[in-house]
PDB file of C-alpha atoms in Angstrom:
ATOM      1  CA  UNK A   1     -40.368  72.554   8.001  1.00  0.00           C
ATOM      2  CA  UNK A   2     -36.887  71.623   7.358  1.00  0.00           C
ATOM      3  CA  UNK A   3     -36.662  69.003  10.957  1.00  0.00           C
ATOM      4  CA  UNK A   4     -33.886  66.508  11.546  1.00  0.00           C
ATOM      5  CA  UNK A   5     -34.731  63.881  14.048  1.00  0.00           C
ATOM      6  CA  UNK A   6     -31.833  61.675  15.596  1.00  0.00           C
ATOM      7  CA  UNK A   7     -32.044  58.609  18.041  1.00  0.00           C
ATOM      8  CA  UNK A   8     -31.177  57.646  20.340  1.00  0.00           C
ATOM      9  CA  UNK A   9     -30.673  60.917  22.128  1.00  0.00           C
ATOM     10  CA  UNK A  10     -28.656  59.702  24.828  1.00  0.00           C
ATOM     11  CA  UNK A  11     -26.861  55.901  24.856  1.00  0.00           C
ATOM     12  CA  UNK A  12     -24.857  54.148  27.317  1.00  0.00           C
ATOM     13  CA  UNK A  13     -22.608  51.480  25.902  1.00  0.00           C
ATOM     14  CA  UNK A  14     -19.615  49.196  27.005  1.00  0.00           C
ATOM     15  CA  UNK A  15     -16.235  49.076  26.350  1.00  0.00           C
ATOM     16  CA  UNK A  16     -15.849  47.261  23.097  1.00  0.00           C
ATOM     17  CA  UNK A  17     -19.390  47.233  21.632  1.00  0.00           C
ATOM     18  CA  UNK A  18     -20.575  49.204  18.537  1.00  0.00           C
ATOM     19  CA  UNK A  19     -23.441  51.993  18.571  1.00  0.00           C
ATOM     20  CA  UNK A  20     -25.476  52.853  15.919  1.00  0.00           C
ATOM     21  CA  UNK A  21     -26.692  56.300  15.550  1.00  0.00           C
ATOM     22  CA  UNK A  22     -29.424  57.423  13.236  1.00  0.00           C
ATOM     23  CA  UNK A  23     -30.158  60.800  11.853  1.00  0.00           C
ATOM     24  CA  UNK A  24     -33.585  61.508   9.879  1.00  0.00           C
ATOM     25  CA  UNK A  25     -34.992  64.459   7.825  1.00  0.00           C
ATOM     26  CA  UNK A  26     -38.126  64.630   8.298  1.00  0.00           C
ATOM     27  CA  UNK A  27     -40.206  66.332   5.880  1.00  0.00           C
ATOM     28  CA  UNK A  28     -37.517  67.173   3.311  1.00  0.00           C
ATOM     29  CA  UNK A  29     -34.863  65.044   1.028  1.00  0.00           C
ATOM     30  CA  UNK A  30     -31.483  65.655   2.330  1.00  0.00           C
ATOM     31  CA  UNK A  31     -28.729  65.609  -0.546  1.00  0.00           C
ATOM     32  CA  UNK A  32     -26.064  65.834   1.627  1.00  0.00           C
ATOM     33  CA  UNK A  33     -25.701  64.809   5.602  1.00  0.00           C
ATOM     34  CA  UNK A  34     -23.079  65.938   7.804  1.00  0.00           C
ATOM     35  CA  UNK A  35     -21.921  64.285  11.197  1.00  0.00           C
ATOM     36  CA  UNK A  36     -20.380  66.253  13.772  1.00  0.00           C
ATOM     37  CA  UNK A  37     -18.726  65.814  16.900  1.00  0.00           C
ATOM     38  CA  UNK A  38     -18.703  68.057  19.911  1.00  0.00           C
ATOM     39  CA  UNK A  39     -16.791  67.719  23.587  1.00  0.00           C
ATOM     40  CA  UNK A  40     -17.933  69.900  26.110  1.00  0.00           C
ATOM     41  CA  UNK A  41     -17.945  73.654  26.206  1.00  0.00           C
ATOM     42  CA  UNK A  42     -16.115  73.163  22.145  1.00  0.00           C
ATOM     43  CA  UNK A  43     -16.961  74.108  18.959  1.00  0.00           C
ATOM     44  CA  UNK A  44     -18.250  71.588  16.550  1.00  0.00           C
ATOM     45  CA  UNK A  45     -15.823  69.202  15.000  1.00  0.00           C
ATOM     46  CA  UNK A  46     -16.696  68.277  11.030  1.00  0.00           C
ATOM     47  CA  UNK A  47     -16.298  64.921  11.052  1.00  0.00           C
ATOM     48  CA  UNK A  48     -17.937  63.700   7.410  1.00  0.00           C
ATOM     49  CA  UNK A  49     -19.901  64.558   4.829  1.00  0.00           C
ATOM     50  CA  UNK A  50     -22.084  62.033   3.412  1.00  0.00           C
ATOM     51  CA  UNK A  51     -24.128  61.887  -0.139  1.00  0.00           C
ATOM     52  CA  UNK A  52     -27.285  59.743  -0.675  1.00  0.00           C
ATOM     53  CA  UNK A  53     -25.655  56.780  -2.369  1.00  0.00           C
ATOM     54  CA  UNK A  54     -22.267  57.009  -2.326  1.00  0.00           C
ATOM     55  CA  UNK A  55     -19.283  56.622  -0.184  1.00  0.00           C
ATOM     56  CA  UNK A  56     -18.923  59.056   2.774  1.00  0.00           C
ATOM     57  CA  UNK A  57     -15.872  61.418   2.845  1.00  0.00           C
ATOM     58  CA  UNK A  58     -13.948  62.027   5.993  1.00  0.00           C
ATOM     59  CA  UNK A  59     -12.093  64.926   7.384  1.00  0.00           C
ATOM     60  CA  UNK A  60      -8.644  64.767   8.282  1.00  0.00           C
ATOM     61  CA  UNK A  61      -7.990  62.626  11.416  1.00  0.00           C
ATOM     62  CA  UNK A  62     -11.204  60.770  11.671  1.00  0.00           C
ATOM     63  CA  UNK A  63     -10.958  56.957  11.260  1.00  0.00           C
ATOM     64  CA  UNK A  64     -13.327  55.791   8.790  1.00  0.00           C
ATOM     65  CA  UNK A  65     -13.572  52.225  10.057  1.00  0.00           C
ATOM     66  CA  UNK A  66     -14.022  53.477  13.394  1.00  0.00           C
ATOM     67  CA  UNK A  67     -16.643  55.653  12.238  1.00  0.00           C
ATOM     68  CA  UNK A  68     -19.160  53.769   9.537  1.00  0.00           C
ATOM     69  CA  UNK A  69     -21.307  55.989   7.951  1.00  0.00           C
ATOM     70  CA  UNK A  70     -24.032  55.077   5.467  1.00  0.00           C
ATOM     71  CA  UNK A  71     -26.369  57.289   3.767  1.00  0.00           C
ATOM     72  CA  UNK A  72     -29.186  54.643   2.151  1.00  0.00           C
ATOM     73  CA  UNK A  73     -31.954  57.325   1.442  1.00  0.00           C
ATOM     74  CA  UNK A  74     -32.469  60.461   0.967  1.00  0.00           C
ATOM     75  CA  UNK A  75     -34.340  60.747   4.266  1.00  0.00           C
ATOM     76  CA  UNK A  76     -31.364  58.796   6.931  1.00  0.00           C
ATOM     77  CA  UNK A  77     -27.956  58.828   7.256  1.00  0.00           C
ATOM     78  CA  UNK A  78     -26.233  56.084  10.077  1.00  0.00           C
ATOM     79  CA  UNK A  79     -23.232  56.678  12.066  1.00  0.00           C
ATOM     80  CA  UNK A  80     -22.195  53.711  13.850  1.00  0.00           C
ATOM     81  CA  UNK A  81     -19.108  53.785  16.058  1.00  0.00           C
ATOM     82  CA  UNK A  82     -17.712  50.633  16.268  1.00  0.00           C
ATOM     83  CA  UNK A  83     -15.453  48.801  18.705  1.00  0.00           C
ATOM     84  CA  UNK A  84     -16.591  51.955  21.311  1.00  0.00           C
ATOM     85  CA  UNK A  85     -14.070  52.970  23.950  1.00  0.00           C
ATOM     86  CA  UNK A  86     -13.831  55.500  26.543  1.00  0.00           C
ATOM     87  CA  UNK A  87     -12.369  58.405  24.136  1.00  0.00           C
ATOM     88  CA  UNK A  88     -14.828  58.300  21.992  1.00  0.00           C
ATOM     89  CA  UNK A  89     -17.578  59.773  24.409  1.00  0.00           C
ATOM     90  CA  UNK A  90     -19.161  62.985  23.052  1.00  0.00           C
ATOM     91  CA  UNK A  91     -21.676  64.712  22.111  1.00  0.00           C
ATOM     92  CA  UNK A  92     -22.719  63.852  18.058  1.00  0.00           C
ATOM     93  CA  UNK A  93     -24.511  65.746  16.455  1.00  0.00           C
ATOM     94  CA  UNK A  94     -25.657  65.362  12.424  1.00  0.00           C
ATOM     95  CA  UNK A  95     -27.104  67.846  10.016  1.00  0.00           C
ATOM     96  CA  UNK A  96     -28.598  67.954   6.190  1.00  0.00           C
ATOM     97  CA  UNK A  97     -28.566  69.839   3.640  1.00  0.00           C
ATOM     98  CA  UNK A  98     -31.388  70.327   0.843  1.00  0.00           C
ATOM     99  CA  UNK A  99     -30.109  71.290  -2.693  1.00  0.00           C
ATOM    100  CA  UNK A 100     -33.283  73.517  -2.690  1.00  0.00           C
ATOM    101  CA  UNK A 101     -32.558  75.509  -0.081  1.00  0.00           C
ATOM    102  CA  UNK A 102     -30.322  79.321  -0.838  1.00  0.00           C
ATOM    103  CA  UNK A 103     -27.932  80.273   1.527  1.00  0.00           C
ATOM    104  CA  UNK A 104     -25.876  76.054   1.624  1.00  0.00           C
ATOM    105  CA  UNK A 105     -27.973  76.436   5.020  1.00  0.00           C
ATOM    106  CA  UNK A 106     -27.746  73.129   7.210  1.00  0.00           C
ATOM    107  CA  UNK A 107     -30.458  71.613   9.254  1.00  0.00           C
ATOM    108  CA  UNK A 108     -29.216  70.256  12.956  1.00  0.00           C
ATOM    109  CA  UNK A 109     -30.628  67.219  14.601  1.00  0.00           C
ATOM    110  CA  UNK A 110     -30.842  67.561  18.310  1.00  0.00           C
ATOM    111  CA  UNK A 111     -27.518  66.118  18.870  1.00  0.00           C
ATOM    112  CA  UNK A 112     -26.786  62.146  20.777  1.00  0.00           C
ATOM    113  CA  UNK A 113     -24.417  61.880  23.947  1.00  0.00           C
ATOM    114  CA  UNK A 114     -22.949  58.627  23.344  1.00  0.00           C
ATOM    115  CA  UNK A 115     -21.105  57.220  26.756  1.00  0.00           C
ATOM    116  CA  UNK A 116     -18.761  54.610  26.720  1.00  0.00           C
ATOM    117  CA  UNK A 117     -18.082  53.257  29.736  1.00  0.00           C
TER     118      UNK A 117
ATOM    119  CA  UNK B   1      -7.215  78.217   5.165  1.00  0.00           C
ATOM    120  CA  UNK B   2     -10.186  79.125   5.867  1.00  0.00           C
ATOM    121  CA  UNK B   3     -10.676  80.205   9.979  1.00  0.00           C
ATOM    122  CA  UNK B   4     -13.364  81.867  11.921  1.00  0.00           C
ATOM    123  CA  UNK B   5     -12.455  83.840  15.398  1.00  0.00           C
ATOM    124  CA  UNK B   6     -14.626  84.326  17.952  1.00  0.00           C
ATOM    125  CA  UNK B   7     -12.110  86.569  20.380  1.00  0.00           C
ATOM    126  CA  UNK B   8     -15.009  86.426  23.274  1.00  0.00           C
ATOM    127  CA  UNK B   9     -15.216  82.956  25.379  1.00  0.00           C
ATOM    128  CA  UNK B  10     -17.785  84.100  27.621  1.00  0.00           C
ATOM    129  CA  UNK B  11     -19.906  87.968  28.335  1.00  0.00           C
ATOM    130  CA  UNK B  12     -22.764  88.434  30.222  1.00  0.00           C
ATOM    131  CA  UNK B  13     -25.623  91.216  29.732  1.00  0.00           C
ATOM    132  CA  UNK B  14     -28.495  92.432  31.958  1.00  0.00           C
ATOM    133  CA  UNK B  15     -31.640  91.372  30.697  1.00  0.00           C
ATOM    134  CA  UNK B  16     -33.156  93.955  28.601  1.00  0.00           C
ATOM    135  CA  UNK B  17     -30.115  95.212  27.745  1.00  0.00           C
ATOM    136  CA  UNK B  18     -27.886  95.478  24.227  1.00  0.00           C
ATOM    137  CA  UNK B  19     -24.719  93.344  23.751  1.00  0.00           C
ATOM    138  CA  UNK B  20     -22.681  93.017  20.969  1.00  0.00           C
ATOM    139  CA  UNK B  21     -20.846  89.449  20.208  1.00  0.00           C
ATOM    140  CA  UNK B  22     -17.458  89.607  17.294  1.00  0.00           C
ATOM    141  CA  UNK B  23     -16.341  87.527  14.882  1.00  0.00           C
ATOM    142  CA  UNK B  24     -13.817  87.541  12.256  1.00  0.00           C
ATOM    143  CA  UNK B  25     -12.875  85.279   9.768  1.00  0.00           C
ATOM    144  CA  UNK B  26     -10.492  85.062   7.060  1.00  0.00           C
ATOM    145  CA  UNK B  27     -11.094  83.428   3.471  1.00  0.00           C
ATOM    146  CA  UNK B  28      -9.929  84.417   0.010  1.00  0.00           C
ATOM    147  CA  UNK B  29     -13.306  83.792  -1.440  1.00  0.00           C
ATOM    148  CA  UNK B  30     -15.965  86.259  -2.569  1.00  0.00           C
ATOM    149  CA  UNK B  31     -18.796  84.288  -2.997  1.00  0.00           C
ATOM    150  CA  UNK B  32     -19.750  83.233   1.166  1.00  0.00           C
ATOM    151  CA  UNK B  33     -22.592  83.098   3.859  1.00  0.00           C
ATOM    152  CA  UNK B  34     -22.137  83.630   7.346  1.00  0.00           C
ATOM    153  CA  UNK B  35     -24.668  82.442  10.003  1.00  0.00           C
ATOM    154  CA  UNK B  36     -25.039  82.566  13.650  1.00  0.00           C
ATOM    155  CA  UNK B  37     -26.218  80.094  15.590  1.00  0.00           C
ATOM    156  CA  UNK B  38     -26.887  79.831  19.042  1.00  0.00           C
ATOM    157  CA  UNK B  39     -26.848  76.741  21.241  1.00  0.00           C
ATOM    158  CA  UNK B  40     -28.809  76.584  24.272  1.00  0.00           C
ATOM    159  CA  UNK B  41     -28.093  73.968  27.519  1.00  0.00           C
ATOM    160  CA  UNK B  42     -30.584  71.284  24.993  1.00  0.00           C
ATOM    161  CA  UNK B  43     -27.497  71.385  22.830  1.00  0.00           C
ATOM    162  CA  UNK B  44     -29.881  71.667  19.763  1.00  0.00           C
ATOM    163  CA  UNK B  45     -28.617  73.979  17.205  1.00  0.00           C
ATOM    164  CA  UNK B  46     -30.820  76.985  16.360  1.00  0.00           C
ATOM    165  CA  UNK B  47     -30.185  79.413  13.363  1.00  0.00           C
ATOM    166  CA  UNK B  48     -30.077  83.145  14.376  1.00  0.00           C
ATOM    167  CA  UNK B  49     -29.483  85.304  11.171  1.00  0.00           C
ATOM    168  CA  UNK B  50     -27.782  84.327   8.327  1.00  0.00           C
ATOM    169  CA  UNK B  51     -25.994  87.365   5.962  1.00  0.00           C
ATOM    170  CA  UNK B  52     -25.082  86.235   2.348  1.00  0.00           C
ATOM    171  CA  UNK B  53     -21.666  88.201   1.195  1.00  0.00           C
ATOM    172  CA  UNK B  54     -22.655  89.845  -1.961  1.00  0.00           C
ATOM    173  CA  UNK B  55     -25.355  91.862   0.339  1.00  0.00           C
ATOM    174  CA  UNK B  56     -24.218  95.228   1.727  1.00  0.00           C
ATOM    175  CA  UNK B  57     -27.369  95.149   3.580  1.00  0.00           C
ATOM    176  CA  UNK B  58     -27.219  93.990   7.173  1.00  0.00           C
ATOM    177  CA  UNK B  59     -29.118  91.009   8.443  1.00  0.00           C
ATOM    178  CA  UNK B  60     -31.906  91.498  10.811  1.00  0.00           C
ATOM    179  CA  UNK B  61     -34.177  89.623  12.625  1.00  0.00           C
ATOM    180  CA  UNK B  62     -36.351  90.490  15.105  1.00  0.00           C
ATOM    181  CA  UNK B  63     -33.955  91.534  18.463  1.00  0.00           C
ATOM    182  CA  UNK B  64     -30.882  90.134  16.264  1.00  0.00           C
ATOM    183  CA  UNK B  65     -28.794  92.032  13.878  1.00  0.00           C
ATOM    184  CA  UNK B  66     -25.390  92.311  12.237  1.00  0.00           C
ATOM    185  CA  UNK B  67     -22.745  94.302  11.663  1.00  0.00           C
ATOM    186  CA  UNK B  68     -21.263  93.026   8.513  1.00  0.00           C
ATOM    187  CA  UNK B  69     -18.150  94.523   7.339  1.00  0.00           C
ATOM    188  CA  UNK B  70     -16.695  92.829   3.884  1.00  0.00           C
ATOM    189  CA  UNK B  71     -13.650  94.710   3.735  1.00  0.00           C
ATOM    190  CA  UNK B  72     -12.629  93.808   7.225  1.00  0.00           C
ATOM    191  CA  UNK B  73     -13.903  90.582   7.534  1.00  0.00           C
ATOM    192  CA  UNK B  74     -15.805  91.007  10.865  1.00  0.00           C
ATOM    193  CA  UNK B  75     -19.336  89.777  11.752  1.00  0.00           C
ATOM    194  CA  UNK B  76     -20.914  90.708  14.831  1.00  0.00           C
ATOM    195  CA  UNK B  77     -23.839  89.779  16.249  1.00  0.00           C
ATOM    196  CA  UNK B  78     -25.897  92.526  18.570  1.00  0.00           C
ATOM    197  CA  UNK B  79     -28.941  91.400  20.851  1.00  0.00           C
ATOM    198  CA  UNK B  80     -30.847  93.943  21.726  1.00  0.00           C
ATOM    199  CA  UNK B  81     -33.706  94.016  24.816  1.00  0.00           C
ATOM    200  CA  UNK B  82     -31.777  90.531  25.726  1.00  0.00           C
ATOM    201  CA  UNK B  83     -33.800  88.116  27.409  1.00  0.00           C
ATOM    202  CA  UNK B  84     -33.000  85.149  30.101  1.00  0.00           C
ATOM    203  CA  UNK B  85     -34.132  82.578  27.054  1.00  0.00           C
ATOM    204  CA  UNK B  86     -31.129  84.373  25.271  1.00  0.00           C
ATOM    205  CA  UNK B  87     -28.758  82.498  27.540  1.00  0.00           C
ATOM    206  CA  UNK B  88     -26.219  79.905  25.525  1.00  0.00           C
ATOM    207  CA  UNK B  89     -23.761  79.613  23.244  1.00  0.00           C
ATOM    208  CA  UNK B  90     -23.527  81.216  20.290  1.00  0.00           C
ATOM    209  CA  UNK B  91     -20.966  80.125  17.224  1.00  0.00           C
ATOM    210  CA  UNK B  92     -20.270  82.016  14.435  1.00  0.00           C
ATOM    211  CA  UNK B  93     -20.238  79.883  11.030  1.00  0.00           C
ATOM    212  CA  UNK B  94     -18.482  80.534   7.416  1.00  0.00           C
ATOM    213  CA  UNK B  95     -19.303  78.524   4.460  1.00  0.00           C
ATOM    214  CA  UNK B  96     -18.178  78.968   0.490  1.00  0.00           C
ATOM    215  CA  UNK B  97     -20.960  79.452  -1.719  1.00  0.00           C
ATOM    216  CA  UNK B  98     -19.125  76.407  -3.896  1.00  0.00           C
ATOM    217  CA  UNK B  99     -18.618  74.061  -0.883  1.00  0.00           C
ATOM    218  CA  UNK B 100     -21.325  72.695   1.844  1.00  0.00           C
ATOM    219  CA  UNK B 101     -18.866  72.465   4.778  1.00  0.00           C
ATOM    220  CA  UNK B 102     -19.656  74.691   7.378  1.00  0.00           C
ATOM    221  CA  UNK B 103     -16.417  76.427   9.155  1.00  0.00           C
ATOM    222  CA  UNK B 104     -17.598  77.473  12.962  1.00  0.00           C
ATOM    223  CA  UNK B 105     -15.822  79.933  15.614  1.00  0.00           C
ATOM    224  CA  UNK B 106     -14.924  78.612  18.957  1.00  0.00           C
ATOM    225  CA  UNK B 107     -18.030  80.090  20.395  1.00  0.00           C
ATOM    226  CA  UNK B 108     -19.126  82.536  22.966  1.00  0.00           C
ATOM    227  CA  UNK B 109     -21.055  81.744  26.162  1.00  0.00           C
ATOM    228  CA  UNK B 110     -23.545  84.414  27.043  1.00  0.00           C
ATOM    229  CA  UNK B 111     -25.170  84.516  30.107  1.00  0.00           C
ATOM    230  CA  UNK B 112     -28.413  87.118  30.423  1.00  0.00           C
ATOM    231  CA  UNK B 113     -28.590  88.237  34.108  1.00  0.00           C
ATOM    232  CA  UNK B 114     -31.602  88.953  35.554  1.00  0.00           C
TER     233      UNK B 114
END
C-alpha cells in the first residue's frame, strides 16, 4: 500500500516551454502533497506543500508563478514549470501524506528528471 | 531553526560487514520523528526505520537499527551483514509531530564492497 506514481519519469523540453508534472497516490487519499527538488549528489530541497483544495504554500525562494502547483483531488497533485530554462533542470521529486497514517510519514513518488535544453 | 547533520559525505563497508552512519540534529521541540531513508542509483526514496521521540526504545528492522540518543540529539543508523543492494544514499530526516515538513541531512553515500 501507500504508492505514489509520477509521470513522466524523465522529459526533455525547450527553452521557453512549460512542463507539466503529475504526481498520483495510488491506493490512498493524500491530505497533503509535497514537491521537492533535488540536483545531483544533494539533499532534497522542500519546495511546497500543497492541500487538496486550496492554495499551495511555498518555501522561501521558490517562485510561485514559475512553479504552478495544483492539488484538484485527493488522489493528484500537478507541478508545472512554466516558461522552462536551463537552471531549472533537476531532479523533482513529490510525496503525500495520509492524515491516517502515525509517525507524519511521507510517501515518495519515483522522482522526474526534467531537462531543459 | 531546525537543522539535521549528516558529518559523513561518503564510507564504504565490506559486504557482510557492520557500519555505522551519524546524524545529529538540533530542534527545541519534544514531540519529533526521525526517519532514515535511503536512496538508491533509481533515485526512488525508500523508508529504512523510523524512531518516534517519546520512545526510549531503539528502532529496529531487520539488518537496520538505531542508536537514538534524546539528550544528545544524535541518530545513527548501523547496517549490519551489509549487502551490495545496500549501496546508495542514505539521508537522515527530522519532522515536528505538529508540522508535516520533513527536514533532511545532506546525506551519506555508502558504497558496499564486495
Amino acid at each position: 500500500g501507500a504508492v505514489v506514481s509520477q509521470h513522466p519519469s524523465w522529459v526533455i523540453c525547450k527553452s521557453g516551454t512549460s512542463v507539466k508534472i503529475e504526481c498520483r497516490s495510488l491506493d490512498f487519499q493524500a491530505t497533503t502533497m509535497f514537491w521537492y527538488r533535488q540536483f545531483p549528489k544533494q539533499s532534497l530541497m522542500l519546495m511546497a506543500t500543497s492541500n487538496e483544495g486550496s492554495k499551495a504554500t511555498y518555501e522561501q525562494g521558490v517562485e510561485k508563478d514559475k512553479f504552478l502547483i495544483n492539488h484538484a483531488s485527493l488522489t493528484l497533485s500537478t507541478l508545472t514549470v512554466t516558461s522552462a530554462h536551463p537552471e531549472d533542470s533537476s531532479f523533482y521529486i513529490c510525496s503525500a501524506k495520509t492524515g491516517t497514517v502515525s509517525y507524519n510519514e511521507q510517501f515518495f513518488g519515483p522522482g522526474t528528471r526534467l531537462t531543459v535544453l | 531553526a531546525q537543522t539535521v547533520t549528516q558529518s559523513q559525505p561518503e564510507m564504504s563497508v565490506q559486504e557482510a560487514e557492520t557500519v555505522t552512519l551519524s546524524c545529529t540534529y538540533d530542534t527545541s521541540e519534544n514531540n519529533y520523528y526521525l526517519f532514515w531513508y535511503k536512496q538508491p542509483p533509481s533515485r526512488q526514496m525508500i523508508l529504512v526505520i523510523r524512531q518516534e521521540a517519546y520512545k526510549q526504545q531503539n528502532a529496529t528492522e531487520n539488518r537496520f537499527s538505531v542508536n537514538f540518543q534524546k539528550a544528545a540529539k544524535s541518530f545513527s543508523l548501523k547496517i549490519s551483514d551489509s549487502q551490495l543492494g545496500d549501496t546508495a544514499m542514505y539521508f537522515c530526516a527530522f519532522i515536528n509531530s505538529g508540522t508535516y515538513k520533513y527536514i533532511f541531512g545532506t546525506g551519506t553515500r555508502l558504497k558496499v564492497l564486495a
